[in-house]
Tab-separated table of C-alpha atoms in Angstrom:
chain	number	residue	atom	x	y	z
A	108	SER	CA	110.315	57.571	16.921
A	109	ALA	CA	108.086	55.780	19.372
A	110	VAL	CA	105.592	57.846	20.880
A	111	ILE	CA	105.285	57.375	24.540
A	112	SER	CA	103.040	58.733	27.040
A	113	GLN	CA	102.278	58.450	30.706
A	114	LYS	CA	100.108	59.218	33.312
A	115	PRO	CA	99.329	61.177	35.296
A	116	SER	CA	102.045	63.903	34.017
A	117	ARG	CA	101.872	64.931	37.380
A	118	ASP	CA	100.700	64.134	41.186
A	119	ILE	CA	100.579	65.806	44.840
A	120	CYS	CA	100.194	62.103	47.533
A	121	GLN	CA	100.062	62.359	50.919
A	122	ARG	CA	103.206	59.925	53.047
A	123	GLY	CA	102.207	56.294	53.101
A	124	THR	CA	99.966	56.401	49.885
A	125	SER	CA	100.436	54.311	46.743
A	126	LEU	CA	101.104	55.825	43.102
A	127	THR	CA	100.490	53.804	40.275
A	128	ILE	CA	102.461	55.182	36.829
A	129	GLN	CA	101.025	54.511	33.328
A	130	CYS	CA	103.055	53.758	30.455
A	131	GLN	CA	101.335	54.039	26.806
A	132	VAL	CA	104.035	53.574	23.993
A	133	ASP	CA	101.754	53.330	19.846
A	134	SER	CA	104.061	50.691	18.813
A	135	GLN	CA	104.657	47.272	19.840
A	136	VAL	CA	108.474	47.278	21.805
A	137	THR	CA	110.616	44.722	22.837
A	138	MET	CA	111.884	46.292	26.436
A	139	MET	CA	110.553	49.161	28.480
A	140	PHE	CA	112.726	50.827	32.006
A	141	TRP	CA	111.547	53.386	34.785
A	142	TYR	CA	113.662	55.803	35.969
A	143	ARG	CA	114.146	57.753	38.579
A	144	GLN	CA	115.245	61.681	38.736
A	145	GLN	CA	115.553	63.028	42.043
A	146	PRO	CA	115.470	66.814	42.093
A	147	GLY	CA	118.999	68.442	41.021
A	148	GLN	CA	119.836	64.826	39.674
A	149	SER	CA	120.646	62.826	36.917
A	150	LEU	CA	118.466	59.724	36.263
A	151	THR	CA	118.420	56.190	37.346
A	152	LEU	CA	117.183	53.187	36.683
A	153	ILE	CA	115.018	51.373	38.611
A	154	ALA	CA	114.611	48.428	36.554
A	155	THR	CA	113.699	47.098	33.489
A	156	ALA	CA	109.872	45.929	32.739
A	157	ASN	CA	110.015	42.413	30.893
A	158	GLN	CA	106.614	41.227	29.335
A	159	GLY	CA	105.134	38.275	30.381
A	160	SER	CA	107.570	38.136	33.356
A	161	GLU	CA	109.172	39.393	36.147
A	162	ALA	CA	110.367	42.769	35.988
A	163	THR	CA	114.635	43.359	36.424
A	164	TYR	CA	115.797	45.797	39.382
A	165	GLU	CA	118.701	47.444	39.691
A	166	SER	CA	120.595	47.287	42.775
A	167	GLY	CA	118.871	49.702	45.356
A	168	PHE	CA	115.664	49.414	44.078
A	169	VAL	CA	113.173	46.216	45.523
A	170	ILE	CA	109.742	44.805	43.790
A	171	ASP	CA	107.877	44.982	47.070
A	172	LYS	CA	108.785	49.109	47.199
A	173	PHE	CA	108.539	49.704	43.125
A	174	PRO	CA	105.835	47.071	41.660
A	175	ILE	CA	106.070	47.176	37.987
A	176	SER	CA	103.638	45.463	35.371
A	177	ARG	CA	104.375	44.234	31.850
A	178	PRO	CA	100.833	42.715	30.351
A	179	ASN	CA	101.351	43.713	26.897
A	180	LEU	CA	104.340	44.844	24.502
A	181	THR	CA	102.622	48.797	24.620
A	182	PHE	CA	101.974	48.606	27.987
A	183	SER	CA	103.456	48.575	31.792
A	184	THR	CA	102.927	50.219	35.348
A	185	LEU	CA	104.675	50.996	37.890
A	186	THR	CA	103.739	51.586	41.158
A	187	VAL	CA	105.271	53.211	44.423
A	188	SER	CA	103.973	51.896	46.942
A	189	ASN	CA	104.033	53.572	50.990
A	190	MET	CA	105.308	56.784	49.677
A	191	SER	CA	107.547	59.565	51.079
A	192	PRO	CA	109.039	62.620	50.725
A	193	GLU	CA	112.214	60.938	49.456
A	194	ASP	CA	110.539	59.723	46.997
A	195	SER	CA	109.494	63.038	45.126
A	196	SER	CA	110.428	62.512	41.805
A	197	ILE	CA	110.497	62.326	38.065
A	198	TYR	CA	109.289	58.950	37.383
A	199	LEU	CA	110.557	58.491	32.775
A	200	CYS	CA	109.568	55.184	31.182
A	201	SER	CA	111.303	54.727	27.905
A	202	VAL	CA	111.514	51.735	25.469
A	203	LEU	CA	114.171	50.242	23.204
A	204	GLN	CA	113.005	50.388	19.650
A	205	GLY	CA	115.033	49.186	17.286
A	206	SER	CA	118.152	47.382	18.694
A	207	ASP	CA	119.732	49.955	20.398
A	208	THR	CA	118.170	53.493	21.007
A	209	GLN	CA	116.049	54.286	23.529
A	210	TYR	CA	113.481	56.896	23.406
A	211	PHE	CA	111.522	57.831	26.748
A	212	GLY	CA	108.330	59.744	27.583
A	213	PRO	CA	108.037	62.765	28.910
A	214	GLY	CA	107.964	62.005	32.815
A	215	THR	CA	105.940	61.962	36.260
A	216	ARG	CA	106.490	64.394	38.350
A	217	LEU	CA	105.652	63.750	42.567
A	218	THR	CA	105.258	65.636	44.955
A	219	VAL	CA	104.715	63.514	48.686
A	220	LEU	CA	103.945	65.630	51.592
B	196	ASP	CA	129.804	49.191	31.743
B	197	ALA	CA	132.156	51.809	31.571
B	198	LYS	CA	131.668	55.063	33.050
B	199	THR	CA	132.286	58.399	31.509
B	200	THR	CA	133.394	62.359	32.463
B	201	GLN	CA	131.975	65.379	31.075
B	202	PRO	CA	132.401	68.795	32.614
B	203	PRO	CA	129.533	69.949	34.754
B	204	SER	CA	128.873	72.811	32.429
B	205	MET	CA	129.586	74.709	29.357
B	206	ASP	CA	128.204	78.302	27.677
B	207	CYS	CA	128.596	79.006	24.487
B	208	ALA	CA	127.201	81.836	21.946
B	209	GLU	CA	124.319	81.785	19.949
B	210	GLY	CA	125.539	81.190	16.411
B	211	ARG	CA	128.679	79.255	17.430
B	212	ALA	CA	129.459	75.580	17.279
B	213	ALA	CA	129.193	73.892	20.968
B	214	ASN	CA	131.217	71.129	21.346
B	215	LEU	CA	130.798	69.362	24.248
B	216	PRO	CA	133.396	66.690	25.851
B	217	CYS	CA	132.865	63.041	27.048
B	218	ASN	CA	135.751	61.121	28.399
B	219	HIS	CA	135.221	57.019	28.528
B	220	SER	CA	138.050	55.955	29.087
B	221	THR	CA	136.943	51.870	30.602
B	222	ILE	CA	134.991	51.561	26.982
B	223	SER	CA	135.802	48.072	25.938
B	224	GLY	CA	135.256	47.479	21.633
B	225	ASN	CA	131.510	46.855	21.528
B	226	GLU	CA	130.628	49.457	24.074
B	227	TYR	CA	128.838	52.183	21.976
B	228	VAL	CA	128.271	55.982	22.854
B	229	TYR	CA	124.992	57.807	23.109
B	230	TRP	CA	124.060	61.176	23.362
B	231	TYR	CA	121.149	62.194	25.060
B	232	ARG	CA	119.324	65.972	26.048
B	233	GLN	CA	116.890	66.644	28.510
B	234	ILE	CA	115.550	70.400	28.444
B	235	HIS	CA	114.161	71.514	32.435
B	236	SER	CA	113.118	68.201	33.155
B	237	GLN	CA	111.323	66.697	29.780
B	238	GLY	CA	112.272	63.399	28.782
B	239	PRO	CA	115.768	63.107	27.642
B	240	GLN	CA	115.666	63.420	24.076
B	241	TYR	CA	117.827	60.567	21.902
B	242	ILE	CA	120.617	62.867	19.853
B	243	ILE	CA	122.910	60.428	18.171
B	244	HIS	CA	125.291	57.826	18.672
B	245	GLY	CA	128.074	55.362	17.719
B	246	LEU	CA	131.025	52.906	17.789
B	247	LYS	CA	134.238	53.775	16.295
B	248	ASN	CA	133.700	56.076	13.328
B	249	ASN	CA	132.161	60.084	13.598
B	250	GLU	CA	128.685	59.849	12.570
B	251	THR	CA	126.624	63.155	11.808
B	252	ASN	CA	122.839	63.953	11.681
B	253	GLU	CA	120.325	67.261	11.658
B	254	MET	CA	120.474	67.512	15.069
B	255	ALA	CA	124.426	66.965	15.541
B	256	SER	CA	127.912	65.470	14.366
B	257	LEU	CA	129.561	62.419	16.873
B	258	ILE	CA	133.286	62.804	17.067
B	259	ILE	CA	135.357	59.546	18.689
B	260	THR	CA	139.192	59.378	19.204
B	261	GLU	CA	141.119	56.882	17.205
B	262	ASP	CA	141.586	55.523	20.906
B	263	ARG	CA	137.397	55.710	21.731
B	264	LYS	CA	138.578	57.413	25.205
B	265	SER	CA	136.838	60.188	24.902
B	266	SER	CA	133.987	61.874	22.295
B	267	THR	CA	133.235	65.380	21.399
B	268	LEU	CA	128.961	66.276	20.423
B	269	ILE	CA	128.881	69.244	18.450
B	270	LEU	CA	126.140	72.031	17.802
B	271	PRO	CA	127.522	73.372	14.789
B	272	HIS	CA	124.890	76.399	14.896
B	273	ALA	CA	124.014	76.892	18.515
B	274	THR	CA	120.371	78.352	19.279
B	275	LEU	CA	118.917	79.092	22.313
B	276	ARG	CA	116.559	76.743	22.721
B	277	ASP	CA	120.056	74.092	22.891
B	278	THR	CA	119.919	75.235	26.129
B	279	ALA	CA	120.039	71.606	28.200
B	280	VAL	CA	121.865	69.855	29.874
B	281	TYR	CA	123.793	66.970	28.195
B	282	TYR	CA	124.527	62.999	28.900
B	283	CYS	CA	127.176	60.650	27.287
B	284	ILE	CA	126.249	56.842	27.935
B	285	VAL	CA	128.260	53.989	27.493
B	286	ARG	CA	126.095	51.288	26.733
B	287	GLY	CA	126.838	47.814	28.306
B	288	SER	CA	127.908	45.441	25.512
B	289	THR	CA	125.806	42.710	28.226
B	290	GLY	CA	122.145	44.287	27.841
B	291	ASN	CA	120.448	47.206	26.695
B	292	GLN	CA	120.659	48.884	30.314
B	293	PHE	CA	121.037	52.888	29.978
B	294	TYR	CA	123.151	54.192	33.046
B	295	PHE	CA	123.126	57.854	33.238
B	296	GLY	CA	126.203	59.928	34.002
B	297	THR	CA	125.536	63.724	35.742
B	298	GLY	CA	126.112	65.053	32.807
B	299	THR	CA	126.951	68.584	31.115
B	300	SER	CA	124.630	72.075	31.387
B	301	LEU	CA	124.745	73.736	28.598
B	302	THR	CA	123.587	77.313	28.704
B	303	VAL	CA	123.753	79.279	25.141
B	304	ILE	CA	124.223	82.770	25.699
B	305	PRO	CA	122.278	85.378	23.174
């Protein structure tokens, strides 16, 4: 399976600031995804990061709040903009390997004060 | 995409088989069932998936009922390291997005 890394692994940020999370894969993949996991909750899909085009956002998530880049087939970033304490979550990226299975990165634990 | 229903929590004695049920009564004919687990806020780990036949790998077995409305993940000899939240997911036929339910928190007891 693909090896996926995320940076940073954790961060503590002040409200009103922005944080960019990086996701790096050790092989080229067709699809990458970003999820949010709020404390004590399950995973919620934020968006699909499309290479060479705009990300596709799920209902309840907008580009102004969560801009995503996908410059190539091994890398993507998610920015959490104008943060509030409600954005405190674990943010996870995943990749689709082959045609059918998603593999997840270790996650970025974000705390907003 | 079909929704899944799982019991919120289960216990299993170490060394015994853990049987985790999942209902997906609205699943359609070409939708796959996937199982992942998440150990203490790490990234979810892929376990197994299937369409209609039973599947087995080095981690677990997946039993899907003939009508495909439910499935069971079997960990044959549970260890303490199998304590985790287990998610049953039905992958939509129209895309590659996975939509997670609430999962089952499995505790393996010594």
